[in-house]
CSV table of C-alpha atoms in Angstrom, one decimal:
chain,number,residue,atom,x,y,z
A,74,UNK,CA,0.0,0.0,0.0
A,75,UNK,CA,0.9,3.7,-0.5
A,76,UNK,CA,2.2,5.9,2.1
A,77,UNK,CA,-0.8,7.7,2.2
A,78,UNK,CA,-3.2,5.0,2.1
A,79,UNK,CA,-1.7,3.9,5.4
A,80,UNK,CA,-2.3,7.4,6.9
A,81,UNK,CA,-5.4,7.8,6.1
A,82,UNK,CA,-6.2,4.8,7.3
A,83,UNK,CA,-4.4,5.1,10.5
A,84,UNK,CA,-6.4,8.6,11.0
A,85,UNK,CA,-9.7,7.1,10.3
A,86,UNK,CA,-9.2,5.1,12.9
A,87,UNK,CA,-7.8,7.7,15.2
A,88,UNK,CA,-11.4,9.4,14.7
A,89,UNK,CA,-13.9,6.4,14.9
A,90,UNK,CA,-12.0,6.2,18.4
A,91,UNK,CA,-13.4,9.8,19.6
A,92,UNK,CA,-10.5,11.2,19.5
A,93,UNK,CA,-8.8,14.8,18.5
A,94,UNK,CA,-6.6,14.0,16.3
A,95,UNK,CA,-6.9,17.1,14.3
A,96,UNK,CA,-2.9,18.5,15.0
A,97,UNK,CA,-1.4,14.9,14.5
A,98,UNK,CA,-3.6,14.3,11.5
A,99,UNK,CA,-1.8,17.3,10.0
A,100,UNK,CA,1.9,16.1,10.5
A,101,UNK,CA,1.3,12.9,9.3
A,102,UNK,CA,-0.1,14.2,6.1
A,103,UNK,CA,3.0,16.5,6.2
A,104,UNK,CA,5.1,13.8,6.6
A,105,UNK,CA,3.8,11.9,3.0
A,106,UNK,CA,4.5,15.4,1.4
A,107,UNK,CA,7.7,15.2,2.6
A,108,UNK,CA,9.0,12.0,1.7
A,109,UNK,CA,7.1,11.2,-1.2
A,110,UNK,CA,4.0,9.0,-1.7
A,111,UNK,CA,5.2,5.8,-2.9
A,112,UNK,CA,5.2,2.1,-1.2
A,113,UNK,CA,5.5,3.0,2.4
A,114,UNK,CA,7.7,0.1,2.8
A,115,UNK,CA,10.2,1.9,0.5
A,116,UNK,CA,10.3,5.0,2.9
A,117,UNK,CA,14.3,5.0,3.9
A,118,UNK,CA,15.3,6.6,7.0
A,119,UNK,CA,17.5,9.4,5.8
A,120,UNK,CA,14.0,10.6,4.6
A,121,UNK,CA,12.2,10.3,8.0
A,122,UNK,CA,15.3,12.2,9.6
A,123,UNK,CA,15.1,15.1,7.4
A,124,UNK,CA,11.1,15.3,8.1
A,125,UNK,CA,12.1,15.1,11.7
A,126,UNK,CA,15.1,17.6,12.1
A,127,UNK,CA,13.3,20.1,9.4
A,128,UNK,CA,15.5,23.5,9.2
A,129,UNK,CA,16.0,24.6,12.5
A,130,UNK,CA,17.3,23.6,16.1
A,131,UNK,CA,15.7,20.6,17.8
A,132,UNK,CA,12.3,21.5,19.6
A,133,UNK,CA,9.5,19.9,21.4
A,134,UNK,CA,8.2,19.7,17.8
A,135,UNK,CA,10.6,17.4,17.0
A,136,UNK,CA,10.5,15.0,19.6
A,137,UNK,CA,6.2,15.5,18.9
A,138,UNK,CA,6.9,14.5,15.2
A,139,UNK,CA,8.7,11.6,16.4
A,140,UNK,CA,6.1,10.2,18.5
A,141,UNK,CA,3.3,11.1,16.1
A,142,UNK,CA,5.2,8.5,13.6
A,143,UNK,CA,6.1,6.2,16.4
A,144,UNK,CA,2.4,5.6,17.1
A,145,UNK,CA,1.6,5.4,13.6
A,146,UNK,CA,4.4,2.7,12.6
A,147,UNK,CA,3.4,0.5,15.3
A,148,UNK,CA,-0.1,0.4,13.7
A,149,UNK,CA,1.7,-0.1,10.3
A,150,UNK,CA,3.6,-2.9,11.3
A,151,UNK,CA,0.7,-4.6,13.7
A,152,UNK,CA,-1.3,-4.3,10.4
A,153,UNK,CA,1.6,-6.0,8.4
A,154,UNK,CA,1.8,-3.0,6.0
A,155,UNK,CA,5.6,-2.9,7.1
A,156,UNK,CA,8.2,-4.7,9.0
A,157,UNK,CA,10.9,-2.8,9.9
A,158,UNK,CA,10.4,0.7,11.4
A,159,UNK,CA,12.4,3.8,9.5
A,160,UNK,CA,12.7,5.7,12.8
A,161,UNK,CA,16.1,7.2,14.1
A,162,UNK,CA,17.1,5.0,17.1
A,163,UNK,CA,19.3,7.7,18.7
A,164,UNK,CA,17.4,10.9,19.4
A,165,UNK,CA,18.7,14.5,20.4
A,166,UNK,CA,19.4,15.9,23.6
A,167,UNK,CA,15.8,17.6,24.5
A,168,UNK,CA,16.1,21.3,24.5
A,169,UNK,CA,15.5,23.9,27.5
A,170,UNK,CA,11.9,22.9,29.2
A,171,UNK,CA,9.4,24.9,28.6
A,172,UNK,CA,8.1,27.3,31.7
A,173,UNK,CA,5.8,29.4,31.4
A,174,UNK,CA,6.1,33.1,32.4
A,175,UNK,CA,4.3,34.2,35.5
A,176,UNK,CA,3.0,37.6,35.2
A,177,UNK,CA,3.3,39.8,38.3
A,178,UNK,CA,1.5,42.9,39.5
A,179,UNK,CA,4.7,45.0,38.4
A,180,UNK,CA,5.2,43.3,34.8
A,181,UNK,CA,1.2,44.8,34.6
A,182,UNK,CA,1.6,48.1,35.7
A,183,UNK,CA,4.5,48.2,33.0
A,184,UNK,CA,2.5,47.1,30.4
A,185,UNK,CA,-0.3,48.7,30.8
A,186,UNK,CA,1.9,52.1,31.0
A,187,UNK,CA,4.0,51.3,28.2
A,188,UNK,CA,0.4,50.7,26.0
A,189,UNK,CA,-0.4,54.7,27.3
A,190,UNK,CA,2.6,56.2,26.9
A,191,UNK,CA,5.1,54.4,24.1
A,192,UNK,CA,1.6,53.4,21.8
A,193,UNK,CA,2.3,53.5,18.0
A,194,UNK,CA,-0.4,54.5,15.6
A,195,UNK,CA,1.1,51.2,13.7
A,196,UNK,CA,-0.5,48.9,16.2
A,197,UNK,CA,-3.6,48.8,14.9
A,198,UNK,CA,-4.8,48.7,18.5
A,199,UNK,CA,-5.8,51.4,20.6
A,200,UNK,CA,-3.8,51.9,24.2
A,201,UNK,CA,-7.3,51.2,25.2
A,202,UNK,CA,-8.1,48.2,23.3
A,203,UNK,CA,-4.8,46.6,24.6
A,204,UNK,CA,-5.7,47.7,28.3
A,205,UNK,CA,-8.8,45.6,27.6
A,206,UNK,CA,-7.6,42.6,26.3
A,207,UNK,CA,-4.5,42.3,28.9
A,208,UNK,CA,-6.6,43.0,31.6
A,209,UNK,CA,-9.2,40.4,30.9
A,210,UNK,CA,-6.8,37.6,30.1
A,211,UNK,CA,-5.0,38.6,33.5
A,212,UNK,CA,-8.5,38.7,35.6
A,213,UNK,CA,-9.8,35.2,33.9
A,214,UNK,CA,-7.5,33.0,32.5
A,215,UNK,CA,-9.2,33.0,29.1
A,216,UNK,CA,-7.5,31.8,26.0
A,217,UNK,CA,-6.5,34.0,23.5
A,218,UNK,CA,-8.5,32.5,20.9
A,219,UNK,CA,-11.6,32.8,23.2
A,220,UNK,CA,-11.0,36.5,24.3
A,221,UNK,CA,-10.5,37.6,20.4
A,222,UNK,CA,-14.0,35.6,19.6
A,223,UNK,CA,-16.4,37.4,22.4
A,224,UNK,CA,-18.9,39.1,20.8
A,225,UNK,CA,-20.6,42.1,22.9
A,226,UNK,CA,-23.8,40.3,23.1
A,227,UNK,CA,-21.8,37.3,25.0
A,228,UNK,CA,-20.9,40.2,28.1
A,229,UNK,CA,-23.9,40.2,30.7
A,230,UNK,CA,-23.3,43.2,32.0
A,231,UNK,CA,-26.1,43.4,34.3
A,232,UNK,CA,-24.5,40.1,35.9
A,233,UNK,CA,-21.0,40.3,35.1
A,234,UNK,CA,-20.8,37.0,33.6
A,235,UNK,CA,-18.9,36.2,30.0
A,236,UNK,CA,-20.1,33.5,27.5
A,237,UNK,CA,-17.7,31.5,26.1
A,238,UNK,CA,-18.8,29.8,23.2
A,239,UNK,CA,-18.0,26.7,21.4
A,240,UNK,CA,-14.7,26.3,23.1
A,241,UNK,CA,-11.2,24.0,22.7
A,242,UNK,CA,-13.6,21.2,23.9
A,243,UNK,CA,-16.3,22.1,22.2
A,244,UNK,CA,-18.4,22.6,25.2
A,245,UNK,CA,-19.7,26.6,26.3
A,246,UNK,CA,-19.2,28.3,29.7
A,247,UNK,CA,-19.9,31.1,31.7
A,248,UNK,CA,-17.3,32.5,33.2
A,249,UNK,CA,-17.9,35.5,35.9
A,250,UNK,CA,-15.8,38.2,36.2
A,251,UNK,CA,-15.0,40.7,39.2
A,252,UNK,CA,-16.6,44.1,39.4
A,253,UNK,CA,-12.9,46.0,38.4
A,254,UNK,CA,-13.0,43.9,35.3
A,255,UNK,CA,-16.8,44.2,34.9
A,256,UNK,CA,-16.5,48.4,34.6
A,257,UNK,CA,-13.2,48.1,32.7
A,258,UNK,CA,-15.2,46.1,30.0
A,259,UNK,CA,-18.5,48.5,30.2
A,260,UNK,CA,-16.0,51.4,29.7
A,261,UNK,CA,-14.4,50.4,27.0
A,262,UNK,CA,-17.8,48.8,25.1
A,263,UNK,CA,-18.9,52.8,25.3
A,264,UNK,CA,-15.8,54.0,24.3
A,265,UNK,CA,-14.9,51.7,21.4
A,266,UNK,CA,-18.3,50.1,20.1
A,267,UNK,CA,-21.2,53.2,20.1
A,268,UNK,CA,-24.7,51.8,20.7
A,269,UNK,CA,-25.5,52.4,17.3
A,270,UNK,CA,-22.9,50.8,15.7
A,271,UNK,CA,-23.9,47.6,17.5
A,272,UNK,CA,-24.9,44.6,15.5
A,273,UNK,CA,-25.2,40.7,17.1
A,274,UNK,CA,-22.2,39.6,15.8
A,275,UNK,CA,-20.1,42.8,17.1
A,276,UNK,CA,-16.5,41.7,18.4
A,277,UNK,CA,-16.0,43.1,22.4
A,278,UNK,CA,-12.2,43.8,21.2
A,279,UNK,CA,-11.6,45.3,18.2
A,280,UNK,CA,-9.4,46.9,15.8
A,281,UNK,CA,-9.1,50.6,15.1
A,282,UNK,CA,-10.6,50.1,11.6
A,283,UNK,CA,-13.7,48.0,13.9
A,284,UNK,CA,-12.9,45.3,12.5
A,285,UNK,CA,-12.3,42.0,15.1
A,286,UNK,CA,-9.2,41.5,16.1
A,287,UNK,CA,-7.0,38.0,14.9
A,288,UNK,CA,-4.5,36.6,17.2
A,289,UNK,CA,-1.6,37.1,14.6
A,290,UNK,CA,-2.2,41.1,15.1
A,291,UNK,CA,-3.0,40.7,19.0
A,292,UNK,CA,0.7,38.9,19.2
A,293,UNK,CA,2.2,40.7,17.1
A,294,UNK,CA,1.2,44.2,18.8
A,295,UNK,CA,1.7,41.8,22.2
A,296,UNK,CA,5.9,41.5,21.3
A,297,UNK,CA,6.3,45.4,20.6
A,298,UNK,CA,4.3,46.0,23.7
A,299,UNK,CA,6.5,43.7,25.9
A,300,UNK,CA,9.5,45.6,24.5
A,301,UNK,CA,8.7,48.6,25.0
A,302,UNK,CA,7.8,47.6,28.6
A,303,UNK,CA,10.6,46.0,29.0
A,304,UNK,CA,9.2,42.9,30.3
A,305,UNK,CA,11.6,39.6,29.6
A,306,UNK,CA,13.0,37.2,31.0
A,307,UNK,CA,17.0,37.3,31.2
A,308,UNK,CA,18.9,36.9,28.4
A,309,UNK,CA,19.2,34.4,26.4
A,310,UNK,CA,16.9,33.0,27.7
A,311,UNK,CA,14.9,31.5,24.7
A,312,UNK,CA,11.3,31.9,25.8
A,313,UNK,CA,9.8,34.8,26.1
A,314,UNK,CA,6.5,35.8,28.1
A,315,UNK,CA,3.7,35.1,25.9
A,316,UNK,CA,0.0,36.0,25.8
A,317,UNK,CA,-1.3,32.9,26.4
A,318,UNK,CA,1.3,33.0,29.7
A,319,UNK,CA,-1.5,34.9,30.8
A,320,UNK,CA,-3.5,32.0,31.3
A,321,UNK,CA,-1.4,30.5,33.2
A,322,UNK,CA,-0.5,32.8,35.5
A,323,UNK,CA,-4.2,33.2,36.5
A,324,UNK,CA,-4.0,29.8,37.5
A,325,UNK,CA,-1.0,30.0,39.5
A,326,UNK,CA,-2.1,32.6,41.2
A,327,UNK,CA,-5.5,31.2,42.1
A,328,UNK,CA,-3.9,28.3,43.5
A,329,UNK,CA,-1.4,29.6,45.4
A,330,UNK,CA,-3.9,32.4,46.8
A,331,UNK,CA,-5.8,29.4,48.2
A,332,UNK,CA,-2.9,28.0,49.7
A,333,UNK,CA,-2.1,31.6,51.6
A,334,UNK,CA,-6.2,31.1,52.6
A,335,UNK,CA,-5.7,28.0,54.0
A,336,UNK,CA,-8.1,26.3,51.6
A,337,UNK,CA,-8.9,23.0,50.7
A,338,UNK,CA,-7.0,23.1,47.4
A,339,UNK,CA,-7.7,19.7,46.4
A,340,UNK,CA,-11.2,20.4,46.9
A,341,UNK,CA,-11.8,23.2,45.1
A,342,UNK,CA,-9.3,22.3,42.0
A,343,UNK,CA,-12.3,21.2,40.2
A,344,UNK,CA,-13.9,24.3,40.0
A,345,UNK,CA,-10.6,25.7,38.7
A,346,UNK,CA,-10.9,23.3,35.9
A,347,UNK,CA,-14.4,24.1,35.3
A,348,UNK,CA,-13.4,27.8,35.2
A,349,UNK,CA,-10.7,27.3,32.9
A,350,UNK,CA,-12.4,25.3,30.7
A,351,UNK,CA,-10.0,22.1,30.7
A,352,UNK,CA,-10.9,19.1,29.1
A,353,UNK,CA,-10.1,16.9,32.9
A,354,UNK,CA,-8.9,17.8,36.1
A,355,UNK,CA,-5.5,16.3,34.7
A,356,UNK,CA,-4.8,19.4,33.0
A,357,UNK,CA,-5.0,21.5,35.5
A,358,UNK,CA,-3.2,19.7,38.5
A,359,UNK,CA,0.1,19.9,37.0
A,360,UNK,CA,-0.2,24.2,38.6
A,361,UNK,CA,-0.1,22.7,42.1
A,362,UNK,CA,3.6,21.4,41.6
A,363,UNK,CA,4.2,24.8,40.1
A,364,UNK,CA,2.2,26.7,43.0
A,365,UNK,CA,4.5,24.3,45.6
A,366,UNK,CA,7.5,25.5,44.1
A,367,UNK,CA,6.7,29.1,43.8
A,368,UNK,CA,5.6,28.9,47.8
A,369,UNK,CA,9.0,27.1,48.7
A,370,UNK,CA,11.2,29.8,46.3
A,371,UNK,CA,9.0,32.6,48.3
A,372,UNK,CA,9.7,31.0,51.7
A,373,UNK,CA,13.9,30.8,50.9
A,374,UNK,CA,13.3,34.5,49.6
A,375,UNK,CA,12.1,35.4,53.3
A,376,UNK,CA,14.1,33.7,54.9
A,377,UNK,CA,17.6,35.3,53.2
A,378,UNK,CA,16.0,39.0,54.3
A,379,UNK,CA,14.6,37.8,58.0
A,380,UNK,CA,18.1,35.7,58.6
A,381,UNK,CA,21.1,36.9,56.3
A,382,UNK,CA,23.4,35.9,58.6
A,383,UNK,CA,22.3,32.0,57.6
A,384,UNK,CA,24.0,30.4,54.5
A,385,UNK,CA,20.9,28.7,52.4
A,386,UNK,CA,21.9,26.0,49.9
């Protein structure tokens, strides 16, 4: 059988099992491009390692392209469409883990004062359209994608309550928001969007030309804003904060303001998930190892101002 014939076979499958396998559906197909679609048992392994390395340094992508054809050469082989497997046995050293970049209340104030006072007309954002949309991924942990999407008909304002539709899960959620953020958003609905310019499918963020807002411009406007601000991490370091950092930076800090509360965190980590709209309670449980560190860094921190006459290791 072809290459491709495999693939498609293999993704069928992937699907009649429930699954998403939308992102891994795409590098397979990327991978026949690449190599050619011809007997997939003539697929050498030179090929497979230039589809793997591509044309820059090693990143999580590779080692996701790897196991993306991993899985799909074991079904190959279990189907006896090949024998032998055309994968690299030696991979690379994995790059720098990835952290995410916790926002503080000072990387904010820099932010938000760097959109006021260094704005260029070239943003094709407002200083008050980016107030808006960094302030409501910092107070709610929304997704880019889902921010950029609101309409103004999905903002209760009487009840302060956003509706996010049609999410990553495909499910819908309301997500209440504190009154600070609830006047920031009423503000800037007057100020951007008049009454009578208001139609149903009217974006809550938008562009100076009105128009809604796509997440290439809002990142893109996002990386000139951070520099102006001057908020990074130290160099060289290769990540650098991103929008969707927002996200989890709420998190964090939910979790770790529940510790400081003495709160059941277990308990109420659930409702976090909920909240967040994650797809299991999996997916958000990894920010209590992250909330555990940041508590025992803070601690240390303390304790080298209350005690500096004691050597910490």
């Amino acid at each position: 059988m072809t290459l491709s014939q495999v693939v498609e076979s293999y993704i069928a499958y992937k699907l009649s099992l429930g699954k998403d396998f939308k992102s891994k559906a795409t590098k397979l197909r990327a991978f026949v491009k690449s190599v050619g679609d011809g007997d997939i048992r003539r697929v050498n392994p030179r090929s497979v390692r230039r589809f793997l390395n591509g044309s820059g340094p090693v990143t999580t992508n590779w080692f996701y392209k790897y196991e993306t054809l991993a899985t799909f050469y074991r079904y190959a082989q279990a189907h006896h469409y090949v024998q032998d497997i055309p994968l690299p046995r030696i991979k690379p050293q994995s790059p720098e883990k990835f952290q995410p970049y916790i926002y503080t209340n000072d990387d904010m104030r820099k932010l938000i004062d760097a959109a006021d006072s260094r704005h260029r007309d070239t943003w094709f954002l407002t200083p008050n359209t980016i107030r808006a949309l960094l302030l409501l991924l910092y107070g709610t942990g929304l997704r880019i994608s889902e921010a950029l999407r609101l309409n103004i008909e999905d903002f209760d304002r009487d009840a302060g309550v956003l509706t996010i539709r049609e999410t990553k899960f495909f499910k819908s959620r309301l997500v209440p928001v504190g009154p600070d953020l609830q006047r920031i958003l009423e503000t800037y609905i007057d100020q951007q969007w008049p009454s009578v310019h208001h139609i149903e499918n009217t974006p809550l963020l938008g562009t100076v030309k009105l128009q809604r807002i796509t997440r290439n411009t809002a990142e893109d406007v996002f990386r000139k804003l951070r520099e102006e601000a001057g908020v990074h991490r130290s160099r060289p370091a290769r990540y650098q904060p991103r929008l969707h950092d927002f996200r989890h930076s709420f998190a964090l800090v939910r979790i770790v303001t529940w510790y400081r509360e003495g709160k059941n965190v277990q308990r109420l980590l659930p409702h976090l998930t909920t909240y967040l709209g994650h797809g299991s309670i999996q997916d958000t449980a990894h920010y209590l190892t992250m909330a555990t560190e940041l508590l025992t860094e803070a601690s240390l921190c303390f304790e080298r101002y209350a005690r500096p006459e004691v050597r910490f290791v």
